[in-house]
Amino acid sequence: MTRKEELRKRQEQFIEERGVICLDNVSKSYSTGSPALNGISLNIHRGEFVFIVGDSGSGKSTLIRLLLRELTATSGQVCVMGRDLAKLRRREIPKLRRNLGVVFQDFRLLNDRNVYENVAFAQRIVETPSREIRRNVPAILATVGLAGKYKAKTRQLSGGEQQRVALARALINNPSILLADEPTGNLDPKNSWEIMKLLEEINEAGTTVVVVTHNREIVNAMQKRVVTMKKGVIISDEEEGAYIDDED
Ligand code: ADP
Ligand code: MG
């Protein structure tokens, strides 16, 4: 075995044991205030669908930003796809992010470009040959239910359509993990359900999906793993869980 093969094998074993996402006693403090995360441990395995719920300010977005390596932990270990993010070199960050698709509440699209360009852009960044881009973009747009909308400017679309574009962009490079931070926060109930059903389909096709949400009805109906956070700690973690009512 070459050294590279050996490293890859060890990484695979690590993922097998500890999951594609693992946090071990992770804390994160910003310069002001009490810690946003206070000793969190969490393992998410390949192919899981996990909801992360909790009051505003409980640390959900901080957790997502640690996984993206937009932030680094104050203490504890954060691993994604078998890599310890504290040991990642700066030039390795783009490779990490290619493994992570991400969508946000506010879509974050390029509003002066059309739908096709918004999605194709994500492929150009990773230097996909244009022949492949021309094949991949229509396929992913069909998957998210936007076939035939290529030329629309994103600001002309409804919120639900904009989130579908964001989802297509997040998926076009075939990430292992999809992270969604309140993806339905700006959507009406019908569009919220459609986006969640799409996330479920994406998960069923093999992608690990982590969804931060406040949507109690959807969480309770979907019967997935539910991790509940409060004031920077995990207060419950249940398979086929429900949205926990906060008593105080
Ligand atoms: P959630 O996404 O669950 O609403 P956040 O992770 O955004 O929670 O925030 C957790 C805590 O960290 C909150 O008290 C928030 O005010 C604080 N916080 C978040 N981002 C920053 C920041 N950039 N600088 C200082 N404090 C922050
Ligand atoms: Mg948040």
mmCIF file of C-alpha atoms and ligand atoms in Angstrom:
data_model
loop_
_atom_site.group_PDB
_atom_site.id
_atom_site.type_symbol
_atom_site.label_atom_id
_atom_site.label_comp_id
_atom_site.label_asym_id
_atom_site.label_seq_id
_atom_site.Cartn_x
_atom_site.Cartn_y
_atom_site.Cartn_z
ATOM 1 C CA MET A 1 0.000 0.000 0.000
ATOM 2 C CA THR A 2 1.263 3.486 -0.763
ATOM 3 C CA ARG A 3 1.254 6.059 2.007
ATOM 4 C CA LYS A 4 -1.664 7.815 0.350
ATOM 5 C CA GLU A 5 -3.720 4.603 0.208
ATOM 6 C CA GLU A 6 -2.895 3.913 3.824
ATOM 7 C CA LEU A 7 -4.043 7.381 4.892
ATOM 8 C CA ARG A 8 -7.286 6.985 2.962
ATOM 9 C CA LYS A 9 -7.926 3.613 4.573
ATOM 10 C CA ARG A 10 -7.369 5.056 8.030
ATOM 11 C CA GLN A 11 -9.705 7.937 7.224
ATOM 12 C CA GLU A 12 -12.377 5.457 6.069
ATOM 13 C CA GLN A 13 -12.046 3.485 9.312
ATOM 14 C CA PHE A 14 -12.381 6.674 11.325
ATOM 15 C CA ILE A 15 -15.572 7.604 9.428
ATOM 16 C CA GLU A 16 -16.952 4.086 9.962
ATOM 17 C CA GLU A 17 -16.422 4.372 13.709
ATOM 18 C CA ARG A 18 -17.155 8.005 14.452
ATOM 19 C CA GLY A 19 -19.315 9.168 11.577
ATOM 20 C CA VAL A 20 -18.993 11.654 8.720
ATOM 21 C CA ILE A 21 -19.500 14.406 11.301
ATOM 22 C CA CYS A 22 -18.144 14.095 14.795
ATOM 23 C CA LEU A 23 -17.846 16.584 17.594
ATOM 24 C CA ASP A 24 -16.075 15.652 20.777
ATOM 25 C CA ASN A 25 -16.596 17.953 23.769
ATOM 26 C CA VAL A 26 -16.661 21.048 21.568
ATOM 27 C CA SER A 27 -16.955 24.540 22.976
ATOM 28 C CA LYS A 28 -17.038 27.823 21.120
ATOM 29 C CA SER A 29 -16.826 31.233 22.721
ATOM 30 C CA TYR A 30 -17.111 34.493 20.853
ATOM 31 C CA SER A 31 -15.220 37.448 22.243
ATOM 32 C CA THR A 32 -18.288 38.572 24.185
ATOM 33 C CA GLY A 33 -20.942 36.803 26.233
ATOM 34 C CA SER A 34 -21.291 33.263 27.516
ATOM 35 C CA PRO A 35 -20.093 30.356 25.318
ATOM 36 C CA ALA A 36 -22.247 29.773 22.222
ATOM 37 C CA LEU A 37 -21.414 26.052 22.479
ATOM 38 C CA ASN A 38 -20.497 24.459 25.754
ATOM 39 C CA GLY A 39 -19.064 20.934 25.582
ATOM 40 C CA ILE A 40 -21.014 19.407 22.703
ATOM 41 C CA SER A 41 -20.490 15.808 21.558
ATOM 42 C CA LEU A 42 -22.291 14.497 18.494
ATOM 43 C CA ASN A 43 -21.733 11.763 15.905
ATOM 44 C CA ILE A 44 -23.607 11.720 12.614
ATOM 45 C CA HIS A 45 -23.141 8.650 10.445
ATOM 46 C CA ARG A 46 -23.156 8.287 6.697
ATOM 47 C CA GLY A 47 -26.653 8.394 5.252
ATOM 48 C CA GLU A 48 -28.393 9.850 8.320
ATOM 49 C CA PHE A 49 -31.066 12.551 8.252
ATOM 50 C CA VAL A 50 -30.818 14.723 11.374
ATOM 51 C CA PHE A 51 -32.894 17.667 12.522
ATOM 52 C CA ILE A 52 -31.268 20.180 14.852
ATOM 53 C CA VAL A 53 -33.806 22.194 16.801
ATOM 54 C CA GLY A 54 -33.719 24.642 19.676
ATOM 55 C CA ASP A 55 -34.513 28.191 20.674
ATOM 56 C CA SER A 56 -32.977 31.086 18.895
ATOM 57 C CA GLY A 57 -29.502 31.690 20.331
ATOM 58 C CA SER A 58 -28.982 28.076 21.394
ATOM 59 C CA GLY A 59 -25.930 27.656 19.140
ATOM 60 C CA LYS A 60 -27.324 25.902 16.047
ATOM 61 C CA SER A 61 -25.768 28.218 13.462
ATOM 62 C CA THR A 62 -22.487 28.277 15.365
ATOM 63 C CA LEU A 63 -22.422 24.478 15.040
ATOM 64 C CA ILE A 64 -23.039 24.682 11.272
ATOM 65 C CA ARG A 65 -20.325 27.318 10.872
ATOM 66 C CA LEU A 66 -17.828 25.118 12.738
ATOM 67 C CA LEU A 67 -18.544 22.280 10.303
ATOM 68 C CA LEU A 68 -17.925 24.593 7.360
ATOM 69 C CA ARG A 69 -14.721 25.771 9.012
ATOM 70 C CA GLU A 70 -15.974 29.354 8.905
ATOM 71 C CA LEU A 71 -15.207 29.268 12.633
ATOM 72 C CA THR A 72 -12.789 27.173 14.671
ATOM 73 C CA ALA A 73 -13.656 25.601 18.006
ATOM 74 C CA THR A 74 -12.304 27.175 21.190
ATOM 75 C CA SER A 75 -11.765 23.643 22.560
ATOM 76 C CA GLY A 76 -12.668 20.072 21.666
ATOM 77 C CA GLN A 77 -12.434 18.246 18.356
ATOM 78 C CA VAL A 78 -14.518 18.772 15.205
ATOM 79 C CA CYS A 79 -14.148 16.200 12.426
ATOM 80 C CA VAL A 80 -15.788 16.141 9.007
ATOM 81 C CA MET A 81 -15.272 13.223 6.615
ATOM 82 C CA GLY A 82 -12.534 11.884 8.868
ATOM 83 C CA ARG A 83 -10.550 15.103 8.929
ATOM 84 C CA ASP A 84 -9.821 16.987 12.136
ATOM 85 C CA LEU A 85 -10.741 20.535 11.144
ATOM 86 C CA ALA A 86 -8.255 22.089 13.573
ATOM 87 C CA LYS A 87 -5.454 20.381 11.644
ATOM 88 C CA LEU A 88 -6.735 21.322 8.214
ATOM 89 C CA ARG A 89 -4.371 23.561 6.268
ATOM 90 C CA ARG A 90 -5.782 26.683 4.708
ATOM 91 C CA ARG A 91 -5.312 25.293 1.197
ATOM 92 C CA GLU A 92 -7.313 22.184 2.173
ATOM 93 C CA ILE A 93 -10.429 24.169 3.117
ATOM 94 C CA PRO A 94 -11.842 24.342 -0.454
ATOM 95 C CA LYS A 95 -11.646 20.540 -0.656
ATOM 96 C CA LEU A 96 -13.568 20.235 2.632
ATOM 97 C CA ARG A 97 -16.242 22.621 1.381
ATOM 98 C CA ARG A 98 -16.660 20.644 -1.835
ATOM 99 C CA ASN A 99 -17.787 17.771 0.366
ATOM 100 C CA LEU A 100 -20.372 19.991 2.055
ATOM 101 C CA GLY A 101 -23.411 21.376 0.289
ATOM 102 C CA VAL A 102 -25.014 24.208 2.219
ATOM 103 C CA VAL A 103 -28.275 26.166 2.085
ATOM 104 C CA PHE A 104 -29.428 29.055 4.246
ATOM 105 C CA GLN A 105 -32.676 30.740 5.189
ATOM 106 C CA ASP A 106 -31.946 33.744 2.959
ATOM 107 C CA PHE A 107 -31.010 31.689 -0.168
ATOM 108 C CA ARG A 108 -27.812 33.722 -0.896
ATOM 109 C CA LEU A 109 -28.153 33.606 -4.670
ATOM 110 C CA LEU A 110 -26.474 35.827 -7.257
ATOM 111 C CA ASN A 111 -29.468 38.006 -8.016
ATOM 112 C CA ASP A 112 -28.129 39.564 -11.210
ATOM 113 C CA ARG A 113 -27.701 36.113 -12.799
ATOM 114 C CA ASN A 114 -30.225 33.635 -14.096
ATOM 115 C CA VAL A 115 -31.042 30.251 -12.595
ATOM 116 C CA TYR A 116 -28.691 28.340 -14.885
ATOM 117 C CA GLU A 117 -25.755 30.636 -14.107
ATOM 118 C CA ASN A 118 -26.306 30.411 -10.358
ATOM 119 C CA VAL A 119 -25.923 26.652 -10.495
ATOM 120 C CA ALA A 120 -23.255 26.488 -13.217
ATOM 121 C CA PHE A 121 -21.112 28.932 -11.225
ATOM 122 C CA ALA A 122 -20.612 26.354 -8.465
ATOM 123 C CA GLN A 123 -19.219 23.930 -11.064
ATOM 124 C CA ARG A 124 -16.944 26.510 -12.688
ATOM 125 C CA ILE A 125 -15.321 27.208 -9.312
ATOM 126 C CA VAL A 126 -14.224 23.578 -9.124
ATOM 127 C CA GLU A 127 -13.147 23.653 -12.782
ATOM 128 C CA THR A 128 -15.674 21.210 -14.159
ATOM 129 C CA PRO A 129 -15.340 20.949 -17.977
ATOM 130 C CA SER A 130 -18.065 22.971 -19.709
ATOM 131 C CA ARG A 131 -19.422 19.927 -21.525
ATOM 132 C CA GLU A 132 -20.146 18.348 -18.170
ATOM 133 C CA ILE A 133 -21.644 21.544 -16.794
ATOM 134 C CA ARG A 134 -24.060 21.673 -19.721
ATOM 135 C CA ARG A 135 -25.118 18.135 -18.901
ATOM 136 C CA ASN A 136 -25.195 18.412 -15.095
ATOM 137 C CA VAL A 137 -27.073 21.672 -14.597
ATOM 138 C CA PRO A 138 -30.284 20.673 -16.423
ATOM 139 C CA ALA A 139 -30.263 17.318 -14.622
ATOM 140 C CA ILE A 140 -30.013 18.863 -11.152
ATOM 141 C CA LEU A 141 -32.600 21.538 -12.003
ATOM 142 C CA ALA A 142 -35.004 18.776 -13.008
ATOM 143 C CA THR A 143 -34.321 17.021 -9.689
ATOM 144 C CA VAL A 144 -35.376 20.097 -7.705
ATOM 145 C CA GLY A 145 -38.417 20.688 -9.912
ATOM 146 C CA LEU A 146 -37.111 23.671 -11.868
ATOM 147 C CA ALA A 147 -36.830 22.233 -15.364
ATOM 148 C CA GLY A 148 -37.787 24.985 -17.780
ATOM 149 C CA LYS A 149 -36.813 27.898 -15.493
ATOM 150 C CA TYR A 150 -33.180 28.179 -16.605
ATOM 151 C CA LYS A 151 -33.385 31.672 -17.929
ATOM 152 C CA ALA A 152 -35.349 33.329 -15.149
ATOM 153 C CA LYS A 153 -33.470 35.878 -13.055
ATOM 154 C CA THR A 154 -33.503 34.618 -9.496
ATOM 155 C CA ARG A 155 -35.156 37.780 -8.139
ATOM 156 C CA GLN A 156 -38.137 37.044 -10.396
ATOM 157 C CA LEU A 157 -38.728 33.722 -8.639
ATOM 158 C CA SER A 158 -40.877 32.928 -5.624
ATOM 159 C CA GLY A 159 -39.165 32.126 -2.320
ATOM 160 C CA GLY A 160 -39.801 28.424 -2.796
ATOM 161 C CA GLU A 161 -38.234 28.532 -6.259
ATOM 162 C CA GLN A 162 -35.251 30.493 -4.989
ATOM 163 C CA GLN A 163 -34.622 27.889 -2.314
ATOM 164 C CA ARG A 164 -34.770 25.172 -5.004
ATOM 165 C CA VAL A 165 -32.071 27.015 -6.946
ATOM 166 C CA ALA A 166 -29.975 27.220 -3.775
ATOM 167 C CA LEU A 167 -30.515 23.509 -3.251
ATOM 168 C CA ALA A 168 -29.484 22.720 -6.837
ATOM 169 C CA ARG A 169 -26.349 24.809 -6.364
ATOM 170 C CA ALA A 170 -25.572 23.017 -3.082
ATOM 171 C CA LEU A 171 -25.911 19.603 -4.741
ATOM 172 C CA ILE A 172 -24.337 20.109 -8.142
ATOM 173 C CA ASN A 173 -20.851 19.043 -7.030
ATOM 174 C CA ASN A 174 -22.148 15.862 -5.379
ATOM 175 C CA PRO A 175 -21.354 16.645 -1.739
ATOM 176 C CA SER A 176 -21.286 13.828 0.820
ATOM 177 C CA ILE A 177 -23.121 16.004 3.330
ATOM 178 C CA LEU A 178 -25.848 18.615 2.934
ATOM 179 C CA LEU A 179 -26.167 21.225 5.694
ATOM 180 C CA ALA A 180 -29.308 23.365 5.778
ATOM 181 C CA ASP A 181 -29.617 26.228 8.287
ATOM 182 C CA GLU A 182 -33.324 27.053 8.606
ATOM 183 C CA PRO A 183 -33.985 26.389 4.904
ATOM 184 C CA THR A 184 -37.735 26.954 5.277
ATOM 185 C CA GLY A 185 -37.513 29.986 7.543
ATOM 186 C CA ASN A 186 -38.706 32.334 4.797
ATOM 187 C CA LEU A 187 -41.198 29.992 3.147
ATOM 188 C CA ASP A 188 -44.933 29.403 3.459
ATOM 189 C CA PRO A 189 -46.137 25.986 4.727
ATOM 190 C CA LYS A 190 -46.656 24.484 1.276
ATOM 191 C CA ASN A 191 -43.194 25.438 0.015
ATOM 192 C CA SER A 192 -41.674 24.410 3.339
ATOM 193 C CA TRP A 193 -43.083 20.930 2.925
ATOM 194 C CA GLU A 194 -41.885 20.709 -0.669
ATOM 195 C CA ILE A 195 -38.347 21.697 0.298
ATOM 196 C CA MET A 196 -38.309 19.210 3.207
ATOM 197 C CA LYS A 197 -39.581 16.438 0.927
ATOM 198 C CA LEU A 198 -36.765 17.265 -1.499
ATOM 199 C CA LEU A 199 -34.258 17.069 1.359
ATOM 200 C CA GLU A 200 -35.682 13.668 2.244
ATOM 201 C CA GLU A 201 -35.322 12.454 -1.352
ATOM 202 C CA ILE A 202 -31.756 13.720 -1.474
ATOM 203 C CA ASN A 203 -31.083 11.791 1.729
ATOM 204 C CA GLU A 204 -32.694 8.649 0.347
ATOM 205 C CA ALA A 205 -30.357 8.906 -2.640
ATOM 206 C CA GLY A 206 -27.419 8.628 -0.217
ATOM 207 C CA THR A 207 -26.447 12.105 0.969
ATOM 208 C CA THR A 208 -26.137 12.727 4.714
ATOM 209 C CA VAL A 209 -28.530 15.574 5.558
ATOM 210 C CA VAL A 210 -28.447 17.908 8.581
ATOM 211 C CA VAL A 211 -31.319 20.383 8.874
ATOM 212 C CA VAL A 212 -31.597 23.184 11.425
ATOM 213 C CA THR A 213 -35.244 24.162 11.725
ATOM 214 C CA HIS A 214 -37.961 25.739 13.845
ATOM 215 C CA ASN A 215 -40.711 23.978 11.953
ATOM 216 C CA ARG A 216 -42.372 21.951 14.666
ATOM 217 C CA GLU A 217 -45.068 20.452 12.466
ATOM 218 C CA ILE A 218 -42.602 19.115 9.920
ATOM 219 C CA VAL A 219 -40.197 17.752 12.555
ATOM 220 C CA ASN A 220 -43.019 15.936 14.295
ATOM 221 C CA ALA A 221 -44.389 14.506 11.067
ATOM 222 C CA MET A 222 -41.135 13.313 9.521
ATOM 223 C CA GLN A 223 -39.989 10.989 12.323
ATOM 224 C CA LYS A 224 -36.258 11.539 11.912
ATOM 225 C CA ARG A 225 -33.460 11.819 14.415
ATOM 226 C CA VAL A 226 -33.906 15.055 16.378
ATOM 227 C CA VAL A 227 -31.071 16.751 18.259
ATOM 228 C CA THR A 228 -32.338 19.468 20.600
ATOM 229 C CA MET A 229 -30.040 22.268 21.733
ATOM 230 C CA LYS A 230 -30.475 24.727 24.550
ATOM 231 C CA LYS A 231 -28.054 27.441 25.654
ATOM 232 C CA GLY A 232 -25.095 25.819 23.923
ATOM 233 C CA VAL A 233 -25.630 22.227 25.007
ATOM 234 C CA ILE A 234 -27.458 19.222 23.566
ATOM 235 C CA ILE A 235 -30.386 18.455 25.860
ATOM 236 C CA SER A 236 -31.771 15.530 23.893
ATOM 237 C CA ASP A 237 -30.932 13.357 20.897
ATOM 238 C CA GLU A 238 -33.672 10.978 19.774
ATOM 239 C CA GLU A 239 -34.193 8.627 16.848
ATOM 240 C CA GLU A 240 -37.637 9.258 15.357
ATOM 241 C CA GLY A 241 -37.858 12.205 17.714
ATOM 242 C CA ALA A 242 -40.221 15.099 18.132
ATOM 243 C CA TYR A 243 -39.948 18.817 18.689
ATOM 244 C CA ILE A 244 -39.611 19.290 22.432
ATOM 245 C CA ASP A 245 -41.758 21.950 24.061
ATOM 246 C CA ASP A 246 -39.674 24.397 26.010
ATOM 247 C CA GLU A 247 -41.019 24.731 29.530
ATOM 248 C CA ASP A 248 -39.329 27.907 30.694
HETATM 249 P P1 ADP B 1 -28.916 29.905 16.816
HETATM 250 O O1 ADP B 1 -28.483 29.661 15.414
HETATM 251 O O2 ADP B 1 -29.315 28.680 17.545
HETATM 252 O O3 ADP B 1 -29.962 30.966 16.896
HETATM 253 P P2 ADP B 1 -26.270 31.078 17.147
HETATM 254 O O4 ADP B 1 -25.291 29.993 16.951
HETATM 255 O O5 ADP B 1 -26.478 32.022 16.026
HETATM 256 O O6 ADP B 1 -27.657 30.451 17.638
HETATM 257 O O7 ADP B 1 -25.841 31.938 18.426
HETATM 258 C C1 ADP B 1 -25.490 31.349 19.655
HETATM 259 C C2 ADP B 1 -24.992 32.453 20.595
HETATM 260 O O8 ADP B 1 -23.797 33.014 20.110
HETATM 261 C C3 ADP B 1 -25.980 33.592 20.759
HETATM 262 O O9 ADP B 1 -25.928 34.041 22.083
HETATM 263 C C4 ADP B 1 -25.439 34.642 19.812
HETATM 264 O O10 ADP B 1 -25.763 35.941 20.259
HETATM 265 C C5 ADP B 1 -23.945 34.413 19.879
HETATM 266 N N1 ADP B 1 -23.272 34.752 18.624
HETATM 267 C C6 ADP B 1 -23.520 34.222 17.418
HETATM 268 N N2 ADP B 1 -22.705 34.739 16.481
HETATM 269 C C7 ADP B 1 -21.908 35.624 17.120
HETATM 270 C C8 ADP B 1 -20.845 36.488 16.715
HETATM 271 N N3 ADP B 1 -20.414 36.519 15.442
HETATM 272 N N4 ADP B 1 -20.245 37.257 17.657
HETATM 273 C C9 ADP B 1 -20.660 37.222 18.950
HETATM 274 N N5 ADP B 1 -21.642 36.432 19.399
HETATM 275 C C10 ADP B 1 -22.270 35.639 18.513
HETATM 276 MG MG MG B 2 -29.237 30.361 13.616
#
